[in-house]
Short mmCIF file of C-alpha atoms in Angstrom, two decimals:
data_model
loop_
_atom_site.label_atom_id
_atom_site.label_comp_id
_atom_site.label_asym_id
_atom_site.label_seq_id
_atom_site.Cartn_x
_atom_site.Cartn_y
_atom_site.Cartn_z
CA MET A 21 119.33 118.26 68.91
CA ASN A 22 119.42 120.98 70.72
CA ALA A 23 118.22 122.15 74.10
CA VAL A 24 115.06 123.80 72.36
CA ALA A 25 114.03 121.09 70.02
CA ALA A 26 114.75 118.07 72.78
CA ALA A 27 111.99 119.63 74.56
CA ASP A 28 109.33 120.30 72.05
CA GLY A 29 106.23 118.90 73.37
CA ARG A 30 105.75 117.02 70.75
CA VAL A 31 108.60 114.05 70.35
CA ARG A 32 110.14 115.26 74.29
CA VAL A 33 108.31 116.46 77.68
CA SER A 34 108.51 119.77 78.00
CA LEU A 35 108.85 120.96 81.57
CA PRO A 36 107.00 124.72 81.11
CA GLU A 37 104.51 123.08 79.74
CA LEU A 38 103.92 120.73 82.81
CA ILE A 39 104.09 123.87 84.96
CA ALA A 40 101.59 125.72 82.96
CA LEU A 41 99.18 123.00 83.24
CA ARG A 42 98.49 123.78 86.76
CA SER A 43 95.97 126.37 85.68
CA ARG A 44 93.79 124.08 83.78
CA ALA A 45 93.73 121.82 86.70
CA MET A 46 92.77 125.05 89.03
CA ARG A 47 89.49 125.43 86.73
CA ALA A 48 88.55 122.18 86.53
CA PRO A 49 85.66 120.40 89.10
CA ALA A 50 86.77 120.64 92.33
CA PRO A 51 87.73 116.82 93.71
CA PRO A 52 85.54 115.57 97.22
CA VAL A 53 87.71 115.31 100.25
CA VAL A 54 87.11 112.04 101.98
CA SER A 55 87.35 111.69 105.54
CA ARG A 56 90.11 108.81 106.27
CA ALA A 57 88.84 108.28 109.98
CA PRO A 58 86.63 105.19 110.31
CA ARG A 59 83.07 105.50 111.95
CA SER A 60 81.34 103.45 113.07
CA GLY A 61 78.74 101.77 111.17
CA GLN A 62 78.92 104.50 109.11
CA ARG A 63 80.90 104.95 105.27
CA PRO A 64 83.56 107.54 105.39
CA GLY A 65 81.72 110.93 104.01
CA ARG A 66 83.04 114.29 102.50
CA LEU A 67 84.61 116.65 104.52
CA HIS A 68 84.08 120.56 104.00
CA GLY A 69 86.77 121.22 106.76
CA ARG A 70 89.61 119.71 109.28
CA GLY A 71 88.26 117.83 112.18
CA MET A 72 90.34 118.74 115.74
CA ASP A 73 89.93 115.94 117.13
CA TYR A 74 94.10 114.55 118.40
CA ALA A 75 94.62 110.64 116.57
CA GLU A 76 98.13 110.54 117.44
CA SER A 77 101.44 111.99 116.06
CA ARG A 78 104.05 110.47 113.59
CA VAL A 79 107.71 111.56 112.03
CA TYR A 80 107.58 115.12 110.61
CA GLN A 81 107.84 114.61 106.59
CA ALA A 82 108.49 117.34 104.41
CA GLY A 83 105.56 119.70 103.16
CA ASP A 84 103.67 119.27 106.51
CA ASP A 85 102.32 122.28 108.17
CA VAL A 86 104.27 123.42 110.58
CA ARG A 87 101.38 124.98 112.99
CA ARG A 88 100.36 121.16 113.82
CA MET A 89 103.58 120.23 115.04
CA ASP A 90 103.52 117.92 118.18
CA TRP A 91 106.67 120.08 120.31
CA ARG A 92 106.77 118.48 123.72
CA LEU A 93 107.00 115.01 121.42
CA THR A 94 109.66 116.54 118.56
CA ALA A 95 111.41 118.08 122.26
CA ARG A 96 111.15 114.47 124.17
CA SER A 97 112.37 112.76 120.81
CA GLY A 98 114.63 114.81 119.51
CA VAL A 99 112.75 114.07 116.16
CA ALA A 100 110.24 116.30 114.36
CA HIS A 101 106.80 114.76 114.90
CA THR A 102 103.95 116.26 113.69
CA LYS A 103 100.32 115.68 115.47
CA LEU A 104 97.26 114.07 112.92
CA PHE A 105 93.23 114.81 113.93
CA GLN A 106 90.43 112.49 113.90
CA GLU A 107 89.26 114.06 110.83
CA GLU A 108 92.53 113.97 108.60
CA ARG A 109 91.69 114.55 105.03
CA GLU A 110 95.27 114.05 103.70
CA GLY A 111 95.33 111.40 100.94
CA ARG A 112 98.39 110.09 98.90
CA LEU A 113 98.16 109.51 95.07
CA LEU A 114 100.84 107.40 93.36
CA VAL A 115 101.10 107.72 89.54
CA LEU A 116 102.67 104.90 87.95
CA LEU A 117 104.52 105.56 84.38
CA ASP A 118 105.06 103.90 81.43
CA THR A 119 108.51 104.64 80.17
CA ASN A 120 108.62 101.46 78.18
CA ALA A 121 110.37 101.81 74.62
CA SER A 122 106.35 101.54 73.18
CA MET A 123 105.78 105.04 74.59
CA ARG A 124 108.60 106.68 72.32
CA PHE A 125 105.82 106.24 69.49
CA GLY A 126 103.39 108.72 68.06
CA THR A 127 101.73 109.48 64.70
CA ARG A 128 99.67 112.57 65.44
CA VAL A 129 100.53 115.71 67.39
CA ARG A 130 102.93 114.36 70.16
CA PHE A 131 104.68 110.60 71.22
CA LYS A 132 102.50 109.14 73.57
CA SER A 133 105.18 109.76 76.37
CA VAL A 134 104.82 113.18 75.72
CA GLN A 135 101.01 112.62 76.32
CA ALA A 136 101.60 110.01 79.55
CA ALA A 137 103.69 113.09 81.32
CA ARG A 138 101.18 115.65 80.31
CA ALA A 139 98.50 113.35 81.97
CA ALA A 140 100.89 112.30 84.86
CA ALA A 141 101.40 116.84 85.93
CA LEU A 142 97.51 117.16 85.55
CA ALA A 143 96.87 114.33 87.96
CA ALA A 144 99.30 115.74 90.19
CA TRP A 145 98.18 119.50 90.26
CA TYR A 146 94.74 117.92 90.38
CA ALA A 147 95.10 115.91 93.12
CA ILE A 148 97.17 118.41 95.52
CA ARG A 149 93.55 120.54 94.91
CA GLY A 150 91.81 117.90 96.49
CA GLY A 151 94.33 118.07 100.06
CA ASP A 152 96.42 115.21 98.54
CA ARG A 153 100.01 114.25 98.62
CA VAL A 154 100.99 112.98 95.47
CA GLY A 155 104.21 111.24 93.89
CA VAL A 156 105.10 109.66 90.91
CA LEU A 157 106.78 105.94 89.93
CA ALA A 158 108.81 105.43 86.68
CA PHE A 159 109.02 102.18 85.54
CA GLY A 160 110.28 100.58 82.19
CA ALA A 161 113.40 102.42 81.00
CA GLN A 162 113.43 104.64 83.91
CA ARG A 163 112.52 103.17 87.54
CA GLN A 164 113.07 105.77 89.65
CA LEU A 165 110.84 107.01 92.47
CA VAL A 166 109.44 110.76 93.90
CA LYS A 167 107.57 110.23 96.95
CA PRO A 168 104.50 111.34 97.78
CA GLN A 169 104.81 115.44 98.97
CA GLY A 170 102.04 117.91 99.52
CA GLY A 171 101.38 121.00 98.26
CA ALA A 172 102.58 122.75 94.73
CA ARG A 173 105.64 121.65 95.74
CA GLY A 174 104.49 118.03 95.44
CA ALA A 175 103.36 118.49 92.04
CA LEU A 176 106.55 120.50 91.58
CA ALA A 177 108.79 117.40 92.05
CA VAL A 178 106.42 115.15 89.61
CA ALA A 179 106.76 117.23 86.87
CA GLY A 180 110.78 118.16 87.48
CA ALA A 181 110.95 114.63 87.48
CA ILE A 182 108.95 113.30 84.40
CA ALA A 183 110.85 115.84 82.55
CA ALA A 184 114.01 114.84 83.17
CA TRP A 185 113.52 111.11 82.78
CA ASP A 186 112.48 111.40 79.51
CA ALA A 187 115.63 113.46 78.83
CA LEU A 188 117.68 110.61 79.77
CA PRO A 189 119.28 107.77 77.84
CA PRO A 190 116.98 104.64 76.75
CA GLY A 191 116.80 101.92 79.55
CA GLU A 192 115.76 97.99 79.21
CA ASP A 193 111.82 97.42 79.25
CA GLU A 194 110.21 95.90 82.18
CA SER A 195 107.62 94.14 82.37
CA LEU A 196 104.05 95.46 84.37
CA SER A 197 104.35 92.51 86.84
CA ALA A 198 107.83 93.24 88.12
CA ALA A 199 106.42 97.40 88.15
CA LEU A 200 103.78 96.09 90.44
CA GLN A 201 105.89 94.65 92.45
CA ARG A 202 107.79 97.27 93.05
CA ALA A 203 105.13 99.63 93.70
CA GLY A 204 103.82 97.47 96.41
CA ARG A 205 107.18 98.36 98.07
CA LEU A 206 107.44 101.69 97.40
CA MET A 207 103.78 102.63 97.67
CA HIS A 208 104.67 105.18 101.08
CA GLY A 209 101.13 104.80 102.49
CA ALA A 210 99.17 105.99 98.96
CA SER A 211 95.71 105.60 99.48
CA ARG A 212 95.07 105.92 95.61
CA ILE A 213 97.51 105.17 92.75
CA LEU A 214 96.93 105.46 88.71
CA LEU A 215 98.32 103.53 86.36
CA VAL A 216 99.86 105.74 83.25
CA SER A 217 100.86 103.20 80.57
CA ASP A 218 99.78 102.32 76.76
CA GLY A 219 99.93 98.85 77.78
CA PHE A 220 102.30 96.98 76.05
CA CYS A 221 104.23 96.16 79.79
CA VAL A 222 101.12 93.72 80.23
CA ASP A 223 101.92 90.50 81.14
CA GLU A 224 100.17 87.34 82.42
CA ALA A 225 101.83 87.47 85.82
CA ALA A 226 100.34 91.28 85.98
CA ARG A 227 96.56 90.24 86.96
CA GLY A 228 97.85 88.74 90.33
CA ARG A 229 100.37 91.78 90.99
CA MET A 230 97.63 94.43 90.39
CA LEU A 231 95.33 92.53 92.46
CA GLY A 232 97.95 92.73 95.33
CA LEU A 233 98.14 96.51 95.08
CA VAL A 234 93.76 96.64 95.01
CA GLY A 235 93.98 95.46 98.40
CA LYS A 236 96.01 97.85 100.06
CA ALA A 237 94.58 101.29 97.30
CA GLU A 238 92.59 102.27 95.36
CA VAL A 239 93.65 101.92 91.22
CA SER A 240 92.68 103.69 88.16
CA VAL A 241 94.14 103.16 84.89
CA LEU A 242 94.45 105.38 82.23
CA ASN A 243 95.78 104.15 78.96
CA VAL A 244 97.67 106.27 76.43
CA ALA A 245 97.38 105.10 72.63
CA ASP A 246 98.31 106.58 69.32
CA ALA A 247 95.26 106.97 66.38
CA LEU A 248 96.98 103.73 64.50
CA GLU A 249 96.38 101.67 67.83
CA MET A 250 92.75 102.55 67.73
CA THR A 251 91.21 102.57 64.86
CA GLU A 252 92.21 100.61 61.23
CA PRO A 253 94.24 102.86 58.82
CA PRO A 254 92.87 103.63 55.22
CA ALA A 255 94.66 102.14 52.37
CA GLY A 256 98.07 103.41 51.33
CA ARG A 257 101.72 103.32 52.64
CA TYR A 258 103.07 104.84 55.89
CA PRO A 259 106.42 105.99 56.71
CA PHE A 260 107.80 104.91 59.85
CA ALA A 261 111.04 105.49 61.70
CA HIS A 262 112.74 103.34 64.61
CA ARG A 263 116.26 104.25 66.03
CA GLY A 264 117.29 105.95 63.14
CA VAL A 265 116.01 103.60 60.46
CA HIS A 266 113.00 104.67 58.34
CA TYR A 267 110.99 102.27 55.90
CA ASP A 268 107.95 102.17 54.47
CA VAL A 269 104.81 99.81 55.33
CA ALA A 270 102.22 98.95 52.57
CA LEU A 271 98.99 98.75 53.49
CA HIS A 272 96.60 97.85 50.57
CA ALA A 273 94.45 94.52 50.92
CA ASP A 274 92.21 93.98 53.62
CA ARG A 275 93.62 91.73 55.65
CA GLU A 276 97.07 93.68 55.77
CA ARG A 277 95.17 96.20 57.53
CA ALA A 278 93.34 93.77 59.59
CA ALA A 279 96.32 92.48 60.52
CA PHE A 280 98.50 95.70 60.97
CA THR A 281 95.52 97.24 63.60
CA ARG A 282 95.63 93.80 65.30
CA ALA A 283 99.07 94.47 66.24
CA MET A 284 99.00 97.92 67.04
CA GLY A 285 96.02 97.81 69.01
CA GLU A 286 97.54 94.84 71.38
CA GLY A 287 99.10 96.83 74.22
CA ARG A 288 95.56 98.80 74.63
CA HIS A 289 93.41 95.01 74.30
CA ARG A 290 95.85 94.07 77.07
CA LEU A 291 95.26 96.55 79.27
CA LEU A 292 91.61 96.97 79.32
CA ALA A 293 91.14 93.34 79.65
CA LEU A 294 93.55 94.24 83.08
CA ALA A 295 91.27 97.04 84.25
CA ASN A 296 87.68 95.46 83.01
CA GLY A 297 88.90 92.20 85.04
CA LEU A 298 89.65 93.67 87.57
CA GLY A 299 86.55 96.38 87.97
CA LEU A 300 88.98 98.85 87.90
CA ARG A 301 88.24 102.60 87.03
CA GLN A 302 89.60 102.91 83.68
CA ARG A 303 89.72 105.74 80.56
CA ALA A 304 91.38 105.74 77.21
CA ILE A 305 93.22 108.79 75.55
CA ASP A 306 94.69 109.20 72.16
CA THR A 307 98.19 111.40 71.69
CA ALA A 308 96.02 114.30 70.26
CA ALA A 309 93.08 114.64 73.17
CA ASP A 310 93.55 116.65 76.19
CA PRO A 311 93.72 115.00 79.21
CA LEU A 312 91.98 116.63 81.79
CA ASP A 313 88.59 115.12 81.12
CA ALA A 314 90.02 111.44 81.57
CA VAL A 315 91.98 112.47 84.81
CA VAL A 316 89.29 114.07 86.73
CA ALA A 317 87.06 111.21 85.57
CA LEU A 318 89.21 109.22 87.74
CA LEU A 319 90.69 110.67 90.30
CA GLY A 320 86.90 112.92 90.77
CA ALA A 321 85.36 110.51 92.12
CA ARG A 322 86.53 108.07 95.22
CA ARG A 323 85.08 105.33 96.02
CA PRO A 324 84.13 104.77 99.72
#
């Protein structure tokens, strides 16, 4: 398979497409910007600018505004520091991206893995529009992290990493509970987390791990499903291919189709139950949908 076929945007992620999604995200309704500073007797409110009351200084991070460097502390310590202000509006979004083997499946338009990549890229572009830093943590076949960064550099780093991971040979699967445990250690100050998954990774221990994560950040869930995982198929024979092996599945009787639908939809139902049980904001899309509306619905409104 040549490089063009490998990145066709259907079975493999296309980096140019992930980058081009920026224009779509920039035309979407602007996300609200929320004050991060605690106010006595008040909940955080929307900001229409950056306050100038100095709060503290911290070690400089890639993407920080150089105009806010703390030159005195930098000179004194020998380590670059930047100033933070009382009305600091910078948040951090960490996308948890499912790369398990079940994601490499699709019967309509594209694989779930490609649709998940598109949704993650849109989330990155949309988040930086609201002034957030953005990073991505892959779990499953790939287990790598891109730390949250600000501006276009952060979104490009997310898009580039997702495309690179998709091109790697598949590895071993990982449960959601294991992924959430790792995410709890690698959050890097994330204030929001977006889980993008088909749900087949959800295990019994995931609820407890997710509950611990909810105590640290606002968590949203985007379920990516194939059409066969969402609706019962018409009667007929269906060709499938897995690891180079081709076979047909006969679905003629009502009982056969019902059992097939239950098995195919198991991941979606697990993830839905997990999200509803913890009161998480959640949306579901199939592989033919435009992910933008779901991303805006999940990230465009913030809870106090």
